[in-house]
Phi, psi and omega in degrees: 000135212293117189283161160322302196285299180306316178310317185302305184329300179291318169315314203274349185279316168297319176309288158006286206256355182280136170298145189277336164293337174339298192226151161280314193227158163254092215294314187211141155222129182250159182195143188210185180306335192263301209229152178246147174255128182238123176234160192213135185271132185235157179308120166340134160293150183275101179255158182276159198284324170281019175312134181275148173321305167314312201275323159313301180297319178308322173294320169296332173285320178307310214271336168295320197287316174308304172304318166322315194267270177356306194250017171302323165292310189319302193286344179268334166315293178311295184300346161268347189268331191265335179279316197287311204280331184257352199045014175251134166318135175258141161237155213237139165203184184209130164247136172218107159077069141085354199234145200233078184231163182241138194281310184225160175190145190277108172271090179270141175290132195226121174244135185218169171257130166229159194273165210284324178287346178279331182298319174317300156343289181312296169321314188299299178318304193301311173301349188263001190089004187284323181211147192289322175233174174287319170331303208280310179328279180340285174311337197261356165282345172280279204336303189288318185283340175273342156305309190264014169202052147313312192287315180297307199288350182268326169300287171305341171292305164321313157302329180305300183297326173281346166281347179286317172309318185283337183275330189292326190271358154350162171286332182295333203271352148231129179317168178252165203269121158241023176290340175261023177089182166280135176301169184275142185082006184244187230286324191270010176273148192291000000 
């Protein structure tokens, strides 16, 4: 679990390390055990007022592709430094005119054991054409839970951060002060 302080340090490192002209703004930085995802906002393309929705969509997608190609070397250089420093892969994406796309991302395998009723749920999703495989079906289920339980997951993450802060204040956090002598009722008491 990544704490708020660790996330802020990461965001600060990227904000300081990224060239000023790379993004208009660092829109989002997310992190887990395997990956850091950096999403930057780029300016929308200039179009005439009477441009159609199709033209706008094509222009935005072309702008994002142009940005990807033009900034590849810079992003690779920053990613190498970050991967060495933070021991996680770095993935990139952009946001432009309300559209968001990821250029790269980690698809980490997760293994689980499921009983028959759970497997039947996955197999139903496959039979219904929602997923191509049990792996796809499980990923679909996780996205569905994520979509509908954002508040609950946020509360859970906050609780986990609180637990980490309390653990850090525990007896193993700092060496004990032995200069005061044996404690009353302790192993050395007579």
